[in-house]
mmCIF file of C-alpha atoms in Angstrom:
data_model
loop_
_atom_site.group_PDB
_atom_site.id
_atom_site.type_symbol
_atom_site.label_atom_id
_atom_site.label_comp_id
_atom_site.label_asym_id
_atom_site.label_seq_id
_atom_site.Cartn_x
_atom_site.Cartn_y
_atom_site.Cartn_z
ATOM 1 C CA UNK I 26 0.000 0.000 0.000
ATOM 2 C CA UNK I 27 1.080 3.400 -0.995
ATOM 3 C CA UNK I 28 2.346 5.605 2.240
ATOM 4 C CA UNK I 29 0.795 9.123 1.684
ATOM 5 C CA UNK I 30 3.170 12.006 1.665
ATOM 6 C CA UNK I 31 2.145 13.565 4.993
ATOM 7 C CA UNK I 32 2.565 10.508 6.869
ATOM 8 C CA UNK I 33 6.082 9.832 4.769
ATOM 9 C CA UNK I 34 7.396 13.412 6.410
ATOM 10 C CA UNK I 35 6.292 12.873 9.509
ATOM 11 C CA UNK I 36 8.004 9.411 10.047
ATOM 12 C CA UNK I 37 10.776 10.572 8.315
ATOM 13 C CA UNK I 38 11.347 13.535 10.839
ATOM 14 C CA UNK I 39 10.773 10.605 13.553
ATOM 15 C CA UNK I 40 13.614 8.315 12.153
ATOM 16 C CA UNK I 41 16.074 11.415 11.236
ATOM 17 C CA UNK I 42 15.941 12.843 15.250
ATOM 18 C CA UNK I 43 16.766 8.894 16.338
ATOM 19 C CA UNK I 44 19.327 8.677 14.049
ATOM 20 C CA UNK I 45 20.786 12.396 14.611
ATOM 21 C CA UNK I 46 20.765 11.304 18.137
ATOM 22 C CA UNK I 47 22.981 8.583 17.789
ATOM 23 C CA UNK I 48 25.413 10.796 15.894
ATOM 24 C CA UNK I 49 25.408 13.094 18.778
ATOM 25 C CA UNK I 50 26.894 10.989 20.780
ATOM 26 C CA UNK I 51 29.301 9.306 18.108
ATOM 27 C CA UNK I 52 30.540 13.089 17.787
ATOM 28 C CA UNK I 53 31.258 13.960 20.610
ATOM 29 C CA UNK I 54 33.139 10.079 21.090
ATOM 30 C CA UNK I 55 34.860 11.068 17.928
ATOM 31 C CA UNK I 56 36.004 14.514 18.981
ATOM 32 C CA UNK I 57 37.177 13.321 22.344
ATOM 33 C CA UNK I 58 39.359 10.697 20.580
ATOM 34 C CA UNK I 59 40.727 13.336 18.103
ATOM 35 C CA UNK I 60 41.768 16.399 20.380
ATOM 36 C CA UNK I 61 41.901 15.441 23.607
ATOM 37 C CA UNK I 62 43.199 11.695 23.714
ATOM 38 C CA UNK I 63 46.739 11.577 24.775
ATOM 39 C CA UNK I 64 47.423 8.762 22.208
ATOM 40 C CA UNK I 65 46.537 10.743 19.327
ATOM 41 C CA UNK I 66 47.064 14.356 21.108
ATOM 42 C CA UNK I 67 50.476 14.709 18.781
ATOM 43 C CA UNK I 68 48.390 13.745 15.254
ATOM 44 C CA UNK I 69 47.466 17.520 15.263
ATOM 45 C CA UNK I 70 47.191 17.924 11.528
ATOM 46 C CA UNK I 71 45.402 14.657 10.525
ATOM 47 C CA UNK I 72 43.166 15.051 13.720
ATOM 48 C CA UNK I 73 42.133 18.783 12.992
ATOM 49 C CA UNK I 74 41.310 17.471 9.109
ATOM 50 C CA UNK I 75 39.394 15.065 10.176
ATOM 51 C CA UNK I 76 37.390 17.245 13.160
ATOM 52 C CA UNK I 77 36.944 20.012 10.212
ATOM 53 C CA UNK I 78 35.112 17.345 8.159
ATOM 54 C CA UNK I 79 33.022 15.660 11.492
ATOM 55 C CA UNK I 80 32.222 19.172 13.071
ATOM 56 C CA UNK I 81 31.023 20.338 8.875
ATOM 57 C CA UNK I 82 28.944 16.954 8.794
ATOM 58 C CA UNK I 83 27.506 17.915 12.258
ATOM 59 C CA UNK I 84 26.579 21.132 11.135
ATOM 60 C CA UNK I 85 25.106 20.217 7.782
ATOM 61 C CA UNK I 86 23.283 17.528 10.037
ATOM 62 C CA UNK I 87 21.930 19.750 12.723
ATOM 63 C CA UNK I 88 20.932 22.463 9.881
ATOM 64 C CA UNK I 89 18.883 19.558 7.778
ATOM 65 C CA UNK I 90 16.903 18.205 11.038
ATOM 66 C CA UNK I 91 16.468 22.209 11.815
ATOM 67 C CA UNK I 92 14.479 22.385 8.292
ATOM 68 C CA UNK I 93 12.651 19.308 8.338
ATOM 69 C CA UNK I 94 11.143 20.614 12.204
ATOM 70 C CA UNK I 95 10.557 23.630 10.877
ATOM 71 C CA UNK I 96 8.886 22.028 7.602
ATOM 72 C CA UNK I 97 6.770 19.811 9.798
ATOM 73 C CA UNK I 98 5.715 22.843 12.207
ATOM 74 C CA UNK I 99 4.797 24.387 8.732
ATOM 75 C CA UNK I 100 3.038 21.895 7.086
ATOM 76 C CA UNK I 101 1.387 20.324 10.642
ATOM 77 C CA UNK I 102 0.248 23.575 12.297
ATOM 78 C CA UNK I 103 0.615 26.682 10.045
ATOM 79 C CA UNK I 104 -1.002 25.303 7.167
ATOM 80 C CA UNK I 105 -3.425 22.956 8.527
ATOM 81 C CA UNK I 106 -6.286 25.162 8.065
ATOM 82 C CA UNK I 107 -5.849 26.213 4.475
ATOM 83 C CA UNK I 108 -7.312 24.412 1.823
ATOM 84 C CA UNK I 109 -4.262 22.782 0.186
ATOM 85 C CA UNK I 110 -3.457 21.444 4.127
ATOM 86 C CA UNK I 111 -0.137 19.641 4.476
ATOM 87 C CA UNK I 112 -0.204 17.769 1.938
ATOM 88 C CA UNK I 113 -0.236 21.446 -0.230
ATOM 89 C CA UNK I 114 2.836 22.801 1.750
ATOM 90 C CA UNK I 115 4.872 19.690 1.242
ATOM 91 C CA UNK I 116 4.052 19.527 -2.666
ATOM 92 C CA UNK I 117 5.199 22.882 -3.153
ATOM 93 C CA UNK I 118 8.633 21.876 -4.448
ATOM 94 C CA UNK I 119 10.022 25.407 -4.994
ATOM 95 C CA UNK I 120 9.890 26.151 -1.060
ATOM 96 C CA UNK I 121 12.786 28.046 -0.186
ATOM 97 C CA UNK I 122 12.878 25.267 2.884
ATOM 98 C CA UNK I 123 12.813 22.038 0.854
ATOM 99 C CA UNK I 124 14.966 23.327 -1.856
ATOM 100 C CA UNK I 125 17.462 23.978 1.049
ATOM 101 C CA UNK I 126 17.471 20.759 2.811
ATOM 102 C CA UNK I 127 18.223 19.247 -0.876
ATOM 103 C CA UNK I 128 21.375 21.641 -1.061
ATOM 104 C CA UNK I 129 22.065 20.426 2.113
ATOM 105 C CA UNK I 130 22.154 16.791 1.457
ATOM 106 C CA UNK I 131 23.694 17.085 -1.704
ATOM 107 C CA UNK I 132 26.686 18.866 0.091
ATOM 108 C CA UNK I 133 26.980 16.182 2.500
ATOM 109 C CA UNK I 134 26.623 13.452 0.024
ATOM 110 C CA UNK I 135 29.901 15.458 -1.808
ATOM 111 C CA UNK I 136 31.509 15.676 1.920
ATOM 112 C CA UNK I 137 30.957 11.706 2.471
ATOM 113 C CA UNK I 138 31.675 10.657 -1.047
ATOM 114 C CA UNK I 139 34.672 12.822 -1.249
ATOM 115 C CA UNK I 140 36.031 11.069 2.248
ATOM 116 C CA UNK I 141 35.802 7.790 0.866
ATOM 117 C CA UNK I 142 37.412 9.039 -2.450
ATOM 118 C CA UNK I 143 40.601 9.854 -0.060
ATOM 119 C CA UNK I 144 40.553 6.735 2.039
ATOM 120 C CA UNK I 145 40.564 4.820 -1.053
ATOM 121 C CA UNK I 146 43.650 7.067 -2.474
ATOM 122 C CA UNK I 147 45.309 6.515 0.947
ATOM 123 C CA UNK I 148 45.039 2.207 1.295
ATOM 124 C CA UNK I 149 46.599 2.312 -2.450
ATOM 125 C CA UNK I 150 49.027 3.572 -1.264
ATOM 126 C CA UNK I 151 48.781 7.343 -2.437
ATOM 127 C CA UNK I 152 48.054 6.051 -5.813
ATOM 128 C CA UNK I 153 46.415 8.498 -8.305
ATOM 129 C CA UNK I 154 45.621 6.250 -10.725
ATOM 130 C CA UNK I 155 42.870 4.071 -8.699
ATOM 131 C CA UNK I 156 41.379 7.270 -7.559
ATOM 132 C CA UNK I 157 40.728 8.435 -11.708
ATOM 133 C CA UNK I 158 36.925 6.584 -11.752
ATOM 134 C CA UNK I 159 35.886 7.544 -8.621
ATOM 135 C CA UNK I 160 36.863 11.424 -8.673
ATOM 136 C CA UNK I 161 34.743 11.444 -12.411
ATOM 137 C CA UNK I 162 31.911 9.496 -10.735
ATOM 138 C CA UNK I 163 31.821 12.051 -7.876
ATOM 139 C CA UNK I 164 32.437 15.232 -10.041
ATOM 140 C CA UNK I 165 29.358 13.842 -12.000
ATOM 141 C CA UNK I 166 27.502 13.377 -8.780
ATOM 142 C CA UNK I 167 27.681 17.023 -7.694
ATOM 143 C CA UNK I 168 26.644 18.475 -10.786
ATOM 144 C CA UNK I 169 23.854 15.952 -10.737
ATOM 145 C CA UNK I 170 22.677 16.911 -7.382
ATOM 146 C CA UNK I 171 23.130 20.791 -7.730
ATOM 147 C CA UNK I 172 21.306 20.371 -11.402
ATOM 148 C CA UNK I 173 18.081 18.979 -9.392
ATOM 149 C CA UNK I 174 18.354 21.125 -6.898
ATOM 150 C CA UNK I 175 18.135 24.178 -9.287
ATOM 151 C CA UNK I 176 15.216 21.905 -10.793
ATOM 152 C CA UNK I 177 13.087 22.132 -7.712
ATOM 153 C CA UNK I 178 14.111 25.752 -7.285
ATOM 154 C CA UNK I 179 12.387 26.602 -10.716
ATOM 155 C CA UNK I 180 9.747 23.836 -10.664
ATOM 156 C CA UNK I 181 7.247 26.761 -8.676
ATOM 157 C CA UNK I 182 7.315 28.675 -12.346
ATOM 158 C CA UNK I 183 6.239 25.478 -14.222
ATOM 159 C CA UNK I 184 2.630 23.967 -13.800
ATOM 160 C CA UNK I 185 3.899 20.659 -14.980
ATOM 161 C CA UNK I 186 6.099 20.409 -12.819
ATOM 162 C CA UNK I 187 4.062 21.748 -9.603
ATOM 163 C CA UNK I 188 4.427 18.939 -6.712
ATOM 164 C CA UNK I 189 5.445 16.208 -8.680
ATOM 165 C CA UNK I 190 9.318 15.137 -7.104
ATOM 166 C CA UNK I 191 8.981 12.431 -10.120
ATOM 167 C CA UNK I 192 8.210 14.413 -12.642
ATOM 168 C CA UNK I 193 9.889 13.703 -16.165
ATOM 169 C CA UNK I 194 12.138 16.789 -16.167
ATOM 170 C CA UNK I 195 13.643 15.983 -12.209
ATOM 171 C CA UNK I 196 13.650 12.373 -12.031
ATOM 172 C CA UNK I 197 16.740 12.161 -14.747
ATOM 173 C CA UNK I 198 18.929 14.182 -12.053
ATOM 174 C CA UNK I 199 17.780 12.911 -9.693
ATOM 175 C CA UNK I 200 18.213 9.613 -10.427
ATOM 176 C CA UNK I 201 21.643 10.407 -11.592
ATOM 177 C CA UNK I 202 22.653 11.710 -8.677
ATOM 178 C CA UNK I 203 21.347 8.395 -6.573
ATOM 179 C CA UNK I 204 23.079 6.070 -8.907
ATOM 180 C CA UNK I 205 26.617 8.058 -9.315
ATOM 181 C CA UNK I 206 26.790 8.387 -5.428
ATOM 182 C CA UNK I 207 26.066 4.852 -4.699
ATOM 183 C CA UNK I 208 28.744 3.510 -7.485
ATOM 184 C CA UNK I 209 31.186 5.714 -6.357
ATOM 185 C CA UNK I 210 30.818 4.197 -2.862
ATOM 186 C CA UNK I 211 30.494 0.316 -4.222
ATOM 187 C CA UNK I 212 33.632 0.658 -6.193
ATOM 188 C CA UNK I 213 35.693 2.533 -3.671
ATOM 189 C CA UNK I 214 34.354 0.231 -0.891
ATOM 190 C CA UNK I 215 35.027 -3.021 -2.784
ATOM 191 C CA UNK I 216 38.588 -1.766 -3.717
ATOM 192 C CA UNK I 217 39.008 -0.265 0.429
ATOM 193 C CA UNK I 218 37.812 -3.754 1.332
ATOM 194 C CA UNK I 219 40.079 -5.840 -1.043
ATOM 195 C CA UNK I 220 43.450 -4.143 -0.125
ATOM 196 C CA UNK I 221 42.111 -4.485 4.028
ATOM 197 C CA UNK I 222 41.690 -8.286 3.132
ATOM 198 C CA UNK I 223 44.933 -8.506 1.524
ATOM 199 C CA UNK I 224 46.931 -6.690 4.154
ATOM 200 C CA UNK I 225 45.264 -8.842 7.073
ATOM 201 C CA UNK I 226 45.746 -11.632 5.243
ATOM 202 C CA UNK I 227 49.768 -10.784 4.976
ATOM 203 C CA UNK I 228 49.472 -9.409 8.664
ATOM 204 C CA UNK I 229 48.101 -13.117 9.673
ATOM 205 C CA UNK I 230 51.426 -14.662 9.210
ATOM 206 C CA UNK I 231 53.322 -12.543 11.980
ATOM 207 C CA UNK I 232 50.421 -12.533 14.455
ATOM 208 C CA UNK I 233 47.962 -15.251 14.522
ATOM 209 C CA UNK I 234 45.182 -13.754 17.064
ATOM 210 C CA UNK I 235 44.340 -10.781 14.563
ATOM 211 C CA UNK I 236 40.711 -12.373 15.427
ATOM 212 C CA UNK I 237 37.991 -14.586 13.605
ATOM 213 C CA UNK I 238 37.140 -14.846 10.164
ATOM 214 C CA UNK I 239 33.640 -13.640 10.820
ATOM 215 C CA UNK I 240 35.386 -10.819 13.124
ATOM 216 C CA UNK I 241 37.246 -10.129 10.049
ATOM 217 C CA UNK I 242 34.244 -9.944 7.600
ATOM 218 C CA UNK I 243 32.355 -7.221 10.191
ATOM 219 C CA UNK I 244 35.816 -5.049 10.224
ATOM 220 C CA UNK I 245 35.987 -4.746 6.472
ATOM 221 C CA UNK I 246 31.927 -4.110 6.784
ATOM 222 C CA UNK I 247 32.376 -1.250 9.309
ATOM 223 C CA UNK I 248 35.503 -0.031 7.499
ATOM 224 C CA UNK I 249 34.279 0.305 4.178
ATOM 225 C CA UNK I 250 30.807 2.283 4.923
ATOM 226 C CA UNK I 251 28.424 -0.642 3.845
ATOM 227 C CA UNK I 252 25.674 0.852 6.236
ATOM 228 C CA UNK I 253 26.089 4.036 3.689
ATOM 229 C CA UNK I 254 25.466 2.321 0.862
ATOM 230 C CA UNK I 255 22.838 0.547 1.786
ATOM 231 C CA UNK I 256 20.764 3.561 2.580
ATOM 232 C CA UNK I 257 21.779 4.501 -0.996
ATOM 233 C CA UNK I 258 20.078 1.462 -2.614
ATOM 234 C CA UNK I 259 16.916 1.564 -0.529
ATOM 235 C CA UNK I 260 17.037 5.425 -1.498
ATOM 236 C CA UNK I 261 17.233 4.505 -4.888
ATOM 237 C CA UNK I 262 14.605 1.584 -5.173
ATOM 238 C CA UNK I 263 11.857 3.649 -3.245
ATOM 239 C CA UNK I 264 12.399 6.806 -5.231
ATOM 240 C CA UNK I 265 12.541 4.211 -9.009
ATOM 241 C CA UNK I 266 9.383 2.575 -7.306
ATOM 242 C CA UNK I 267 8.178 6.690 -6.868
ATOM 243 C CA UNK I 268 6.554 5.686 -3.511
ATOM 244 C CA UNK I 269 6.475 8.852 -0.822
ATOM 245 C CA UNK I 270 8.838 6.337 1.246
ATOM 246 C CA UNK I 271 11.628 8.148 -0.630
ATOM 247 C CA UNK I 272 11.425 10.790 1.685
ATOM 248 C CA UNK I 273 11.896 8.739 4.527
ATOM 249 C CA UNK I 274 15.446 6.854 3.201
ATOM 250 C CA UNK I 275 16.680 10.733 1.673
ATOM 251 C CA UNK I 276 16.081 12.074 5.280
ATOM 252 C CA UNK I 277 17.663 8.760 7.033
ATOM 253 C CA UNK I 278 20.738 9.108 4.649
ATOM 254 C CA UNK I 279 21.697 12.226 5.655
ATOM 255 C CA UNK I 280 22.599 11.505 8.973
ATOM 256 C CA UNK I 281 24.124 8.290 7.905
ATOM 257 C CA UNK I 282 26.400 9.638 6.368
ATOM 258 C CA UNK I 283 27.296 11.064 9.090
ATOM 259 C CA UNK I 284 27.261 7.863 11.375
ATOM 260 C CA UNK I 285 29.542 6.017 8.876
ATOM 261 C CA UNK I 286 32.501 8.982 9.166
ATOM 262 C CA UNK I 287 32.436 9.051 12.894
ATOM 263 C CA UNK I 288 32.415 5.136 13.314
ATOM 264 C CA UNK I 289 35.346 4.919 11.867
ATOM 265 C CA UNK I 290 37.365 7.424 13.865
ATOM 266 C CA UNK I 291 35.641 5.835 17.127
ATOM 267 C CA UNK I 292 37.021 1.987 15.463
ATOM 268 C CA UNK I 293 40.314 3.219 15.189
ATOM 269 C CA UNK I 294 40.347 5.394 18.356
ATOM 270 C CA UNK I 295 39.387 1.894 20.321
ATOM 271 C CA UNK I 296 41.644 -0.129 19.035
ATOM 272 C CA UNK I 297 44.824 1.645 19.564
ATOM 273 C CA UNK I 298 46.184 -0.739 22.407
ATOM 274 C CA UNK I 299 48.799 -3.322 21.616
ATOM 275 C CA UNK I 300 47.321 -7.188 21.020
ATOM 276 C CA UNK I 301 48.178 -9.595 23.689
ATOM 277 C CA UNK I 302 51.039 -11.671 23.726
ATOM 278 C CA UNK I 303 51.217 -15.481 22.575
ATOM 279 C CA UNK I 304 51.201 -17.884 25.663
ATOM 280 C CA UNK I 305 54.739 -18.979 26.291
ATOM 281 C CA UNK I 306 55.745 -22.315 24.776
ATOM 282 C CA UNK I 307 58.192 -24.811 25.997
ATOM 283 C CA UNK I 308 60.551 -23.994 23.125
ATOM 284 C CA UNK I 309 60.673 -20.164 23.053
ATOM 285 C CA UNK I 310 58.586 -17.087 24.134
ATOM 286 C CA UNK I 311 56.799 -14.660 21.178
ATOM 287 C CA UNK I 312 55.112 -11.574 21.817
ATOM 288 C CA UNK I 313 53.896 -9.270 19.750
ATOM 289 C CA UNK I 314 53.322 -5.356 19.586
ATOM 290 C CA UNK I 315 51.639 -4.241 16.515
ATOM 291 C CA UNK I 316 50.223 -1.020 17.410
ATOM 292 C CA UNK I 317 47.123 -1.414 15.890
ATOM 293 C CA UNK I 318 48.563 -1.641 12.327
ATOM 294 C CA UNK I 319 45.812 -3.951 11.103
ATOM 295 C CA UNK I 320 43.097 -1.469 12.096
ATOM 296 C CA UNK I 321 44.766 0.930 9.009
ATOM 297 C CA UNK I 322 45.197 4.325 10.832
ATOM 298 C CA UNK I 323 45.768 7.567 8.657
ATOM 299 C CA UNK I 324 49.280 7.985 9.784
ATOM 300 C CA UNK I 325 52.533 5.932 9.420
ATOM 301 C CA UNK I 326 52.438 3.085 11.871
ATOM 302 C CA UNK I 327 55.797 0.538 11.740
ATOM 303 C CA UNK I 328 54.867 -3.220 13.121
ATOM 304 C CA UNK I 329 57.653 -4.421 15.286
ATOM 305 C CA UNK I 330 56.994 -8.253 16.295
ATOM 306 C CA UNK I 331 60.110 -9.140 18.944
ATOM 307 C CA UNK I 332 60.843 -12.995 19.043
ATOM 308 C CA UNK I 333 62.741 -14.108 22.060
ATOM 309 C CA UNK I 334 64.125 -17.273 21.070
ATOM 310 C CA UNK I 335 66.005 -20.349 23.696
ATOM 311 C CA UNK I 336 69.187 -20.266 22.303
ATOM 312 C CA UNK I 337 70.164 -23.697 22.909
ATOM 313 C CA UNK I 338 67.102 -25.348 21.796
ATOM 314 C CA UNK I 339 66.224 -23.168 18.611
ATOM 315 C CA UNK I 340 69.436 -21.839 17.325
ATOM 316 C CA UNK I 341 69.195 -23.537 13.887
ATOM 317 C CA UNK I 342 65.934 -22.988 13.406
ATOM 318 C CA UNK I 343 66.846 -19.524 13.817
ATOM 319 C CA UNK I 344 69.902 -19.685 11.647
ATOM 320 C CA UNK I 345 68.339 -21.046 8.740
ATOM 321 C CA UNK I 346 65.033 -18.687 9.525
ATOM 322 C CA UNK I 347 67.632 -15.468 9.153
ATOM 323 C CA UNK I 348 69.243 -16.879 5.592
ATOM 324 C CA UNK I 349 65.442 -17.380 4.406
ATOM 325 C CA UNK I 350 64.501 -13.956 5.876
ATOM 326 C CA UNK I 351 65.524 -12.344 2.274
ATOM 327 C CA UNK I 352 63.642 -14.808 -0.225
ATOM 328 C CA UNK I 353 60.589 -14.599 2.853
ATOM 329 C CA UNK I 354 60.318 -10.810 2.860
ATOM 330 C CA UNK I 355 60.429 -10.404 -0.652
ATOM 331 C CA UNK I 356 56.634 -12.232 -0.279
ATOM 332 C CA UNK I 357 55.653 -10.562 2.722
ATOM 333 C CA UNK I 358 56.310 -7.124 1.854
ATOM 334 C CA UNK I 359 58.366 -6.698 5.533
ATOM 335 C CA UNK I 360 62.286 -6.652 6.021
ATOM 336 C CA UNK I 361 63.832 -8.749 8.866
ATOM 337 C CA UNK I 362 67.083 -7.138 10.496
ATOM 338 C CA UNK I 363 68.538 -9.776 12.726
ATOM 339 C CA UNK I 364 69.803 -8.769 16.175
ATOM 340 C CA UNK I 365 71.848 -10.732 18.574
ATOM 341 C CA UNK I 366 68.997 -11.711 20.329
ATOM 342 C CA UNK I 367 66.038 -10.654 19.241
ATOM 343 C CA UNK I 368 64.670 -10.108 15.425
ATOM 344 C CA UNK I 369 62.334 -7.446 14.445
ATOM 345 C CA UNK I 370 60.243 -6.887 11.449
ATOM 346 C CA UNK I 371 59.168 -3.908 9.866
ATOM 347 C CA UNK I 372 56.684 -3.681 7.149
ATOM 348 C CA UNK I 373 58.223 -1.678 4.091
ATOM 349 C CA UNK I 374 54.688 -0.731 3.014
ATOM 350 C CA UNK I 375 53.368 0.353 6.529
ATOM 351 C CA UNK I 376 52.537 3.648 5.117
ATOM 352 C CA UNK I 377 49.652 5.600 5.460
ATOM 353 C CA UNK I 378 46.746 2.840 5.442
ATOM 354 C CA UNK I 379 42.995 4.023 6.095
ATOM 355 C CA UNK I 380 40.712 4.270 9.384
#
């Protein structure tokens, strides 16, 4: 059964507060971790970027739940006794008020695209050429976005357009706009999540506790913004389907966006400790520091894994282990500098991996 549009707003502004609430509080987590942690006190130029582009979300946020209260106080109250009702105020498409919350989303579609644009750059490695799709994808979202915005701005002057969101001469950009933002987040979360697979995967062989394999499945999940893109389909299929419950995904997306940046700041903010130790065995003792290298932090992080080794039990093994080290590391992607009595590896490509 169709959901009529009045009742579409008004559970949409229910859903939006509950979901602006949560990022409330995944803010202000996220802030706390990125200015006044001590771990990550000295990260003060990654940390400000990245609480310039949480506190801009927040504010684009907190000015698109402002408009959609004030729309409903509108649409509710105001114009409840006129004869077009609410269902008149919320067709009027040209509304200075629902042409602005479209601005708004379509900026922080830009702002959340545009993040997982970089993090993709950053896992490769810095490398411009993966990044080529995407950035045309998202260029092509923007002026998408912005075109149907200007759409809905003019739509007032046109009688064929007048309340119609699906009308022949919007849908096109709009459903551009849906479709270019959601591919640019499939393809730059399927590449994110096939170089996090691959480095755990390498990771694996020096430490052996870096957690399940379904643990492993919900880290690249969180990591690569899945809960964003899934908001994108069901945006997509309502508004294809043009059912009023387009309104309620478009109004639930924009704080998800949100959501998904934060969440991964608060990820790698928990997960900065050192992983236990390997129990002792009766042939030699291995513990292992890897400061959180597998959780992909914006910043340099070297992995140091210290083997203690019983001398006269294992020194062959650890004799032929340091002529192999060479031939190994050329797999691995680490080098192994051999001490007297301890060895520790360092990843050559530890660079700058992504939260």
């Amino acid at each position: 059964m169709a959901i009529a549009l009045d009742r579409a707003e008004l559970v949409s502004l229910f859903l939006e507060s509950l979901l602006v609430g949560s990022f409330f509080v995944l803010y202000g987590i996220a802030v706390w971790i990125l200015m006044f942690r001590s771990e990550t006190r000295k990260r003060t130029t990654l940390n400000r970027m990245l609480f310039a582009i949480a506190s801009t979300m927040f504010i684009l946020t907190v000015a698109h739940l402002g408009i959609d209260l004030h729309r409903a106080i509108e649409g509710f109250i105001v114009f409840s006794h006129t004869p077009e009702g609410a269902i008149g105020f919320f067709l009027t498409l040209s509304d200075p008020t629902h042409v602005g919350k479209n601005v708004i989303y379509s900026t922080q579609t830009l702002v959340g695209d545009g993040f997982v644009v970089y993090r993709l750059y950053v896992v490769w490695n810095r490398n411009l050429k993966i990044i080529i799709f995407p950035i045309m994808l998202l260029v092509a979202d923007g002026v998408a976005a912005y075109a149907a915005c200007y759409e809905f701005s003019v739509s007032g002057t046109d009688p064929t357009k007048l309340g119609d969101i699906f009308v022949t001469s919007i849908k096109p950009w709009l459903t551009s706009a849906f479709v270019l933002s959601l591919c640019t987040n499939v393809v730059s979360t399927s590449l994110i999540a096939g170089r996090i697979w691959y480095s755990n995967r390498r990771l694996a062989r020096y430490h052996s506790s870096l957690g399940s394999s379904n643990w492993r499945v919900i880290e690249i999940l969180i990591q690569s913004a899945v809960l964003y893109s899934a908001s994108l389909i069901a945006l997509l299929t309502t508004y294809l389907a043009n059912s009023n419950a387009q309104y309620i995904c478009l109004d639930a997306t924009q704080p998800i966006i949100a959501i998904a940046f934060t969440l991964i700041i608060i990820r790698v903010g928990i997960s900065t400790k050192d992983f236990p130790s390997h129990p002792p065995s009766s042939n030699s003792r291995i513990s292992a520091s890897v400061s959180a290298q597998h959780e992909y932090p914006l910043r340099p992080v070297p992995v140091a894994i210290t083997v203690s080794v019983a001398r006269h039990q294992e020194r062959s093994s650890f004799d032929q282990y340091g002529r192999d080290g060479k031939a190994d590391d050329a797999e691995s992607g680490s080098s192994l500098v051999k001490p007297t009595g301890r060895v520790r590896v360092q990843r050559e490509d530890a660079s700058e991996l992504p939260l």
